[in-house]
PDB file of C-alpha atoms in Angstrom:
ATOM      1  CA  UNK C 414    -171.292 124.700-284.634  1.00 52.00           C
ATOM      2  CA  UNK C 415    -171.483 123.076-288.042  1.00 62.00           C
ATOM      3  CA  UNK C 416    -168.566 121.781-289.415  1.00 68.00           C
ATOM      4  CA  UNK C 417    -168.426 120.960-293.090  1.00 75.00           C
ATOM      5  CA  UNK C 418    -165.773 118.742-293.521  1.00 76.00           C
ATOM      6  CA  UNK C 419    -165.950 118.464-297.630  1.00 78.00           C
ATOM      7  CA  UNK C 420    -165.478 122.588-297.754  1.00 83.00           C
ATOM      8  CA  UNK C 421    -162.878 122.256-295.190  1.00 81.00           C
ATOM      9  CA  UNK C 422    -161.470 119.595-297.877  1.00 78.00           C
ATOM     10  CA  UNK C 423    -162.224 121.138-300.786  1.00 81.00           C
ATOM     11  CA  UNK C 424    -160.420 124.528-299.624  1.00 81.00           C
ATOM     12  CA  UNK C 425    -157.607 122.567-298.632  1.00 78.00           C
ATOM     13  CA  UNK C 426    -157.001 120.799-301.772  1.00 77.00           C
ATOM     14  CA  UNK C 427    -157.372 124.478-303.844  1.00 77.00           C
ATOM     15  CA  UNK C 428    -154.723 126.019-301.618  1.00 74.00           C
ATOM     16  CA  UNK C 429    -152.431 122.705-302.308  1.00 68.00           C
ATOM     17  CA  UNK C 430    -153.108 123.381-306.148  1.00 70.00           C
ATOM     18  CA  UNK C 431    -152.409 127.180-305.845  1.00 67.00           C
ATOM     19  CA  UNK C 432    -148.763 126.451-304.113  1.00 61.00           C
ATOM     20  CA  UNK C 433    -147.987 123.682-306.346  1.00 60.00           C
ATOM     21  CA  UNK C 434    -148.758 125.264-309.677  1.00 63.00           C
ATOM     22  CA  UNK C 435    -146.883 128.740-308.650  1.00 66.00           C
ATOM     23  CA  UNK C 436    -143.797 127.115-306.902  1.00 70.00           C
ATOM     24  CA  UNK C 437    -140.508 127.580-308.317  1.00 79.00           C
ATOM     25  CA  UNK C 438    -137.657 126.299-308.515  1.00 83.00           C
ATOM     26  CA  UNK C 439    -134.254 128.033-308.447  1.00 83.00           C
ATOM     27  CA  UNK C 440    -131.024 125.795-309.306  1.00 85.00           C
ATOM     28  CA  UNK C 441    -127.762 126.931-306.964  1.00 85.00           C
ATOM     29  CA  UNK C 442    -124.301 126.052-307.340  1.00 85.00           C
ATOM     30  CA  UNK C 443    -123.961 125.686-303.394  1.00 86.00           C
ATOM     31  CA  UNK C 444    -125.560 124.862-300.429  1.00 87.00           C
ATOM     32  CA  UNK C 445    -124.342 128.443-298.606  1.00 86.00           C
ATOM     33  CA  UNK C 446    -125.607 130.654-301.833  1.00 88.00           C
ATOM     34  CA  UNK C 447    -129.031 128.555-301.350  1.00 87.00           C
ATOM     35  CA  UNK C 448    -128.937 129.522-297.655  1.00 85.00           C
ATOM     36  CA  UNK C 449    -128.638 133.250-298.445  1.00 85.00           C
ATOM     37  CA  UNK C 450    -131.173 133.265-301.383  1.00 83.00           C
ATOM     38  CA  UNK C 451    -134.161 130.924-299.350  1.00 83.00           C
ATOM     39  CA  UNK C 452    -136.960 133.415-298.139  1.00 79.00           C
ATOM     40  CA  UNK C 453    -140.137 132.946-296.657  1.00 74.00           C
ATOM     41  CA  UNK C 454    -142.516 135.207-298.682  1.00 69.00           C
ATOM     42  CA  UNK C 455    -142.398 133.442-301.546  1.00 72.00           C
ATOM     43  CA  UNK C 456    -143.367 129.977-303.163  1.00 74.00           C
ATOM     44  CA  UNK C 457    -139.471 129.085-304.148  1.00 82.00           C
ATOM     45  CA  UNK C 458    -137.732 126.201-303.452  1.00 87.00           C
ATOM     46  CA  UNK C 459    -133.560 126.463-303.974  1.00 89.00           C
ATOM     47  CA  UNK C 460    -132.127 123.226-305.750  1.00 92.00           C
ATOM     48  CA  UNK C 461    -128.311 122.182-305.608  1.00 92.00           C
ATOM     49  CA  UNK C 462    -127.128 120.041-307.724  1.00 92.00           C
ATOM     50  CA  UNK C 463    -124.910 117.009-306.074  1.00 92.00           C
ATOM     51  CA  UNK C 464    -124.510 117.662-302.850  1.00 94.00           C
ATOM     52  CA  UNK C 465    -123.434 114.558-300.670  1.00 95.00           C
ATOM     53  CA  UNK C 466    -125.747 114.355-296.700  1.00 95.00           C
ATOM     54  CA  UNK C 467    -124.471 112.475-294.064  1.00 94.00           C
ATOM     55  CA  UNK C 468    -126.938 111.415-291.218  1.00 92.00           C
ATOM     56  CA  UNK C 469    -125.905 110.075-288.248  1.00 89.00           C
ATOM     57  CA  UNK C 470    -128.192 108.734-285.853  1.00 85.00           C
ATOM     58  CA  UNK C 471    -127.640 107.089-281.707  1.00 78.00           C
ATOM     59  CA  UNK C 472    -129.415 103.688-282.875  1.00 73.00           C
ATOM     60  CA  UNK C 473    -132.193 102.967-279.609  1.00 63.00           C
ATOM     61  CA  UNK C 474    -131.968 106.200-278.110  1.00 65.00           C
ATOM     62  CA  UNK C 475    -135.878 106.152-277.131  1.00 62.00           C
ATOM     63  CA  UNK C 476    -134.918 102.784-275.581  1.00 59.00           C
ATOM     64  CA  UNK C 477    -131.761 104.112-273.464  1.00 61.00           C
ATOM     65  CA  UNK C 478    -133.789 107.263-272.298  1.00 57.00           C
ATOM     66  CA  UNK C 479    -136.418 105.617-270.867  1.00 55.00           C
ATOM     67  CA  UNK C 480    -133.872 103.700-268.875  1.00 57.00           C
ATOM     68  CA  UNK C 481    -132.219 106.782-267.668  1.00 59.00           C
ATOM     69  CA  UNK C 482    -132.841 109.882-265.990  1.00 65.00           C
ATOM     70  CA  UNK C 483    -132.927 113.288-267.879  1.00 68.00           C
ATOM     71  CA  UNK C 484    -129.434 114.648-266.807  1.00 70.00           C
ATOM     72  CA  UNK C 485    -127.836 111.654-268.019  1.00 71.00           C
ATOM     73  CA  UNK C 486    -129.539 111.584-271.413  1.00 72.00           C
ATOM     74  CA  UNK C 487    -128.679 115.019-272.054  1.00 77.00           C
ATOM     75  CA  UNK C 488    -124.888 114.754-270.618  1.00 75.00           C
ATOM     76  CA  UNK C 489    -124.470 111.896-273.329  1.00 74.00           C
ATOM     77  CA  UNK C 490    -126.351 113.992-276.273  1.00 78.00           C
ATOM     78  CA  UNK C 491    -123.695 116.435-275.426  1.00 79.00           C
ATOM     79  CA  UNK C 492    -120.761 113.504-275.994  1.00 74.00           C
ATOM     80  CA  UNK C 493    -122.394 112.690-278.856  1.00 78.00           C
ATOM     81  CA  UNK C 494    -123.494 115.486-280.721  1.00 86.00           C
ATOM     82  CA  UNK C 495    -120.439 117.998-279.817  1.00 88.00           C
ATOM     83  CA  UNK C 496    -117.558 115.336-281.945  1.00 88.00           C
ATOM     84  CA  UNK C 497    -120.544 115.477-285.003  1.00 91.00           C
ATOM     85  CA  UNK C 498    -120.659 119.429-285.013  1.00 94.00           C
ATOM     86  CA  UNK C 499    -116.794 119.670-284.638  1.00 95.00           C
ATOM     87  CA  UNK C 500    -115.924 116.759-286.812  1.00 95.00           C
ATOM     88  CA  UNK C 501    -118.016 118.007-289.601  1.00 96.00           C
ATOM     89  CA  UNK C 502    -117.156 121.393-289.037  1.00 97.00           C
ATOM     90  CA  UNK C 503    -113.566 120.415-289.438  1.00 97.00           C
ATOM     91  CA  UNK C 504    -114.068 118.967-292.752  1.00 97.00           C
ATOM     92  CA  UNK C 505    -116.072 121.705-294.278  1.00 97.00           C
ATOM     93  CA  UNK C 506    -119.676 120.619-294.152  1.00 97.00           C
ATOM     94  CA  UNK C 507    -121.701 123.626-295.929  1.00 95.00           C
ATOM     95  CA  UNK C 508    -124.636 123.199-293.239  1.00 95.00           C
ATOM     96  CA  UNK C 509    -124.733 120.870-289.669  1.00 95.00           C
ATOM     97  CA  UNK C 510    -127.751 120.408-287.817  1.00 93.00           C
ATOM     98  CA  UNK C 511    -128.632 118.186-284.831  1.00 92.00           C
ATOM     99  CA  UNK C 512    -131.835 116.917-284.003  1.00 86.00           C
ATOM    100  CA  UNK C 513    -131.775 115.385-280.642  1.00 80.00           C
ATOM    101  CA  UNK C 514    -129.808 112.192-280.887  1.00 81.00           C
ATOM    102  CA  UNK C 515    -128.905 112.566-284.597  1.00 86.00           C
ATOM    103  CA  UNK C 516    -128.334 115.351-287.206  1.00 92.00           C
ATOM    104  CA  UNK C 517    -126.886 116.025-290.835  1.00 94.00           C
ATOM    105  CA  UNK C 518    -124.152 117.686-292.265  1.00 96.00           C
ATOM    106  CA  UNK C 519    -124.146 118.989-295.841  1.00 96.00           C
ATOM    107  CA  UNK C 520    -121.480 118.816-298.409  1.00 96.00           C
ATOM    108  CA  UNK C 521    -121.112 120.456-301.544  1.00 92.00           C
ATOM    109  CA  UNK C 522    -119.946 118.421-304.986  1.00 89.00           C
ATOM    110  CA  UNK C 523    -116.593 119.036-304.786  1.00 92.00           C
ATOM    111  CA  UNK C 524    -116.148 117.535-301.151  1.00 94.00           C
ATOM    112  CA  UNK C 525    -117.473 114.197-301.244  1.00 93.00           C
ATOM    113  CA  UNK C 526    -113.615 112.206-300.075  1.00 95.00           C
ATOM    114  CA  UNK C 527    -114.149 115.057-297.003  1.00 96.00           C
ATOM    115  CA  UNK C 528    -117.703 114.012-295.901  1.00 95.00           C
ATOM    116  CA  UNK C 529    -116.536 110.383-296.115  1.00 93.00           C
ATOM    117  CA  UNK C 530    -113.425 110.546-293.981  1.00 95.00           C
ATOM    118  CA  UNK C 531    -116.091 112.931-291.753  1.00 95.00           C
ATOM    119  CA  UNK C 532    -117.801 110.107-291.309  1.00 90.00           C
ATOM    120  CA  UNK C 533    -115.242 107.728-290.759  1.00 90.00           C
ATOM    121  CA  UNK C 534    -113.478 109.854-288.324  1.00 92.00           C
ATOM    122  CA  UNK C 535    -117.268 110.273-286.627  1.00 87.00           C
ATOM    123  CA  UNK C 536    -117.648 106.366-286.213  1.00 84.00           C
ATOM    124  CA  UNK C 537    -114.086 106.304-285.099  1.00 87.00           C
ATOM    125  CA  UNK C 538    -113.801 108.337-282.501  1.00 86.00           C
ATOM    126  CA  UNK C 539    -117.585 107.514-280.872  1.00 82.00           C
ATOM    127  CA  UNK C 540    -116.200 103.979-280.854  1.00 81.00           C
ATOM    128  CA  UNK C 541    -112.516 104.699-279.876  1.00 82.00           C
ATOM    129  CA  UNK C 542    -113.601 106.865-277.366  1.00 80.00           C
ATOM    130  CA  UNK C 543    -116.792 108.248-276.711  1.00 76.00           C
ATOM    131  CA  UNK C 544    -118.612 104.496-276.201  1.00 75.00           C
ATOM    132  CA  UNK C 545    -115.876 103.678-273.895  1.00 76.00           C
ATOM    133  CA  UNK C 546    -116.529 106.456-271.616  1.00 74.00           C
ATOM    134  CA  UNK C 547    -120.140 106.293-272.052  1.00 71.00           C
ATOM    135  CA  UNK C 548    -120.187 102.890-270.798  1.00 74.00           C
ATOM    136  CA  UNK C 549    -117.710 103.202-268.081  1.00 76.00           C
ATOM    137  CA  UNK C 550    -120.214 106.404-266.824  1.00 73.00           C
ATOM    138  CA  UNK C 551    -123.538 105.883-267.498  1.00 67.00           C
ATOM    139  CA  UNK C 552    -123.727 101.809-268.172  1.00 70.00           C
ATOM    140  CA  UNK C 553    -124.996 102.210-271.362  1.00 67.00           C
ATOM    141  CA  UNK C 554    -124.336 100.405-274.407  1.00 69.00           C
ATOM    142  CA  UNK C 555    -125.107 102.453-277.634  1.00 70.00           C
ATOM    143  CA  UNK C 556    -124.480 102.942-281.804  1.00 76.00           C
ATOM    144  CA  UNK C 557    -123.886 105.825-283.878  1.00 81.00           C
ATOM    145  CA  UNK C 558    -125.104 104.652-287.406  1.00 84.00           C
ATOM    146  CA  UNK C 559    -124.111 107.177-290.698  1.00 88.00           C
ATOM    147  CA  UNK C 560    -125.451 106.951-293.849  1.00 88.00           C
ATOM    148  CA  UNK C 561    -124.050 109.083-296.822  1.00 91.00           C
ATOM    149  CA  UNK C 562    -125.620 109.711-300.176  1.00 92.00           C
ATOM    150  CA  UNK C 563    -124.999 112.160-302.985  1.00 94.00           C
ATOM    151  CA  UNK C 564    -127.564 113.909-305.562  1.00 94.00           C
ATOM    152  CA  UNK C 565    -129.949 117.081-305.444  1.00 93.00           C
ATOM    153  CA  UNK C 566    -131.599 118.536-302.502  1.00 92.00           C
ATOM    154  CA  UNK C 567    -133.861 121.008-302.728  1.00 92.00           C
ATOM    155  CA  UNK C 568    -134.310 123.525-299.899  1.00 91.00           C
ATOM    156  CA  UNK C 569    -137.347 126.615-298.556  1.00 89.00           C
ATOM    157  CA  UNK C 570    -137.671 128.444-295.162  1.00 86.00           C
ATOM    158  CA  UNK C 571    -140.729 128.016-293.232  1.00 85.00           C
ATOM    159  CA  UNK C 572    -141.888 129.366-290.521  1.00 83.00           C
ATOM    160  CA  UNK C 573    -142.315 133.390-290.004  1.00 83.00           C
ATOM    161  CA  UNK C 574    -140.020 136.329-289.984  1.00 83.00           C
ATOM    162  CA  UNK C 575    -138.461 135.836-286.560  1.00 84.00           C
ATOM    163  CA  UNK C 576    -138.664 131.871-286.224  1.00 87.00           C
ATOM    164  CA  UNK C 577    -138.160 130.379-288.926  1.00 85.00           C
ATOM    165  CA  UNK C 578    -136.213 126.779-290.314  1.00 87.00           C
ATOM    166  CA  UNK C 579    -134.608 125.469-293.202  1.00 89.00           C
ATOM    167  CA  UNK C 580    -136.777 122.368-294.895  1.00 89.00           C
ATOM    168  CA  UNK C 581    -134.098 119.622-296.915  1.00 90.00           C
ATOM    169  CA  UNK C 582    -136.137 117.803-299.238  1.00 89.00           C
ATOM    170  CA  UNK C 583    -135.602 115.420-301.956  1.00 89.00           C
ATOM    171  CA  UNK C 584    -133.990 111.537-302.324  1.00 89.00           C
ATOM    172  CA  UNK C 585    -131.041 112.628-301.170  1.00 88.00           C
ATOM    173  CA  UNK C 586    -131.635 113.222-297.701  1.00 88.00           C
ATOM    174  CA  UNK C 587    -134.049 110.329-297.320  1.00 85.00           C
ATOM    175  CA  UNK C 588    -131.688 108.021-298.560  1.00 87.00           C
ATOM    176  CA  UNK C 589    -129.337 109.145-296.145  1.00 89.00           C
ATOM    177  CA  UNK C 590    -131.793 108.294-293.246  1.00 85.00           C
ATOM    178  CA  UNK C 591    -132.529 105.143-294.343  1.00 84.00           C
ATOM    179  CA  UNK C 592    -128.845 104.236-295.186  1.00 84.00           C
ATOM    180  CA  UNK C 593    -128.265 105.299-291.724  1.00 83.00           C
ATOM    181  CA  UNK C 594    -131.080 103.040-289.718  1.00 78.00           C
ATOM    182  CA  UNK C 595    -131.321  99.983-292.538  1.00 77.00           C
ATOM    183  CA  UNK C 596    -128.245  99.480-293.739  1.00 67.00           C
ATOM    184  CA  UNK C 597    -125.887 101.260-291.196  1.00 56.00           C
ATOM    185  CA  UNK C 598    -122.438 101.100-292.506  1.00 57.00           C
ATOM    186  CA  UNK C 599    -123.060 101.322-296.284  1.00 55.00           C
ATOM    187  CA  UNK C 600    -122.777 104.919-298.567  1.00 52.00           C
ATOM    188  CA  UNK C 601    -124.387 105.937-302.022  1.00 51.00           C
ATOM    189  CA  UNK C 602    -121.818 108.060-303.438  1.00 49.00           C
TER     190      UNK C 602
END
């Protein structure tokens, strides 16, 4: 078979030109109404304006599940992830998500004191009572680092009808992340 690698690229980066110059860009008021408007057949990408993303993240999870067996690395993503869902939830996050050891939550402008005591009441309670129990049960010592920061995220569905995901992109959510592994118990609001 010959493979032509500079017509592979050169198809690729036409494609990459086609999106880019037809994408638009729809500015919402919240992150539910940019939920309900994403679709997957076409080349738009929902904005919302100052939002505030918390990220939350088990700090040397790889390390701890190496060290343990399967059962007990998914009994202790259920202690940690279940307080982050119902926590958030609590305070009126727009959108939660987990992602194995971690996840986000999603505030709109008008809740930013609410996604900060959210995440005060997350680091709280792990450390009041989750790391306790943790420890006691599975000898394992472990952190939950947050990082919050506030400013537009932009959002699309990919995927196909059937399975398909929401995609956060922008500063916003990246700062988070990094707020959250470099700089632990610091917030950009």
């Amino acid at each position: 078979m010959n493979y032509n690698l500079k017509k592979e690229y050169d198809d690729l980066s036409k494609k990459i030109e086609e999106i880019t110059t037809k994408q638009k860009i729809e500015s919402l008021d919240t992150v539910s109404e940019a939920l309900e408007k994403a679709k997957l057949e076409v080349n738009n990408w929902m904005e919302i304006e100052n939002v505030i993303v918390v990220f939350s993240d088990l700090k040397n999870s790889t390390g701890i599940s190496f060290d343990k067996q399967d059962k007990t690395m998914t009994k202790l993503l259920e202690y940690l992830n279940n307080p982050f869902i119902e926590i958030h939830d609590s305070y009126g996050a727009e959108f939660i998500e987990i992602k194995g050891d971690g996840g986000i939550a999603i505030y709109s402008k008008e809740k930013a004191i609410e996604a900060l005591l959210a995440s005060i009441s997350i680091k709280t309670f792990y450390y009041k009572h989750i790391n306790k129990k943790v420890k006691n049960t599975y000898s394992v010592d472990f952190e939950v680092t947050t990082g919050i920061s506030k400013g537009n995220l932009k959002l699309k569905l990919v995927g196909k009808r059937g399975l398909n995901f929401p995609v956060w992109a922008g500063e916003t959510i990246n700062l988070s992340a990094l707020i959250s592994t470099a700089m632990p118990n610091w917030c950009s609001l």
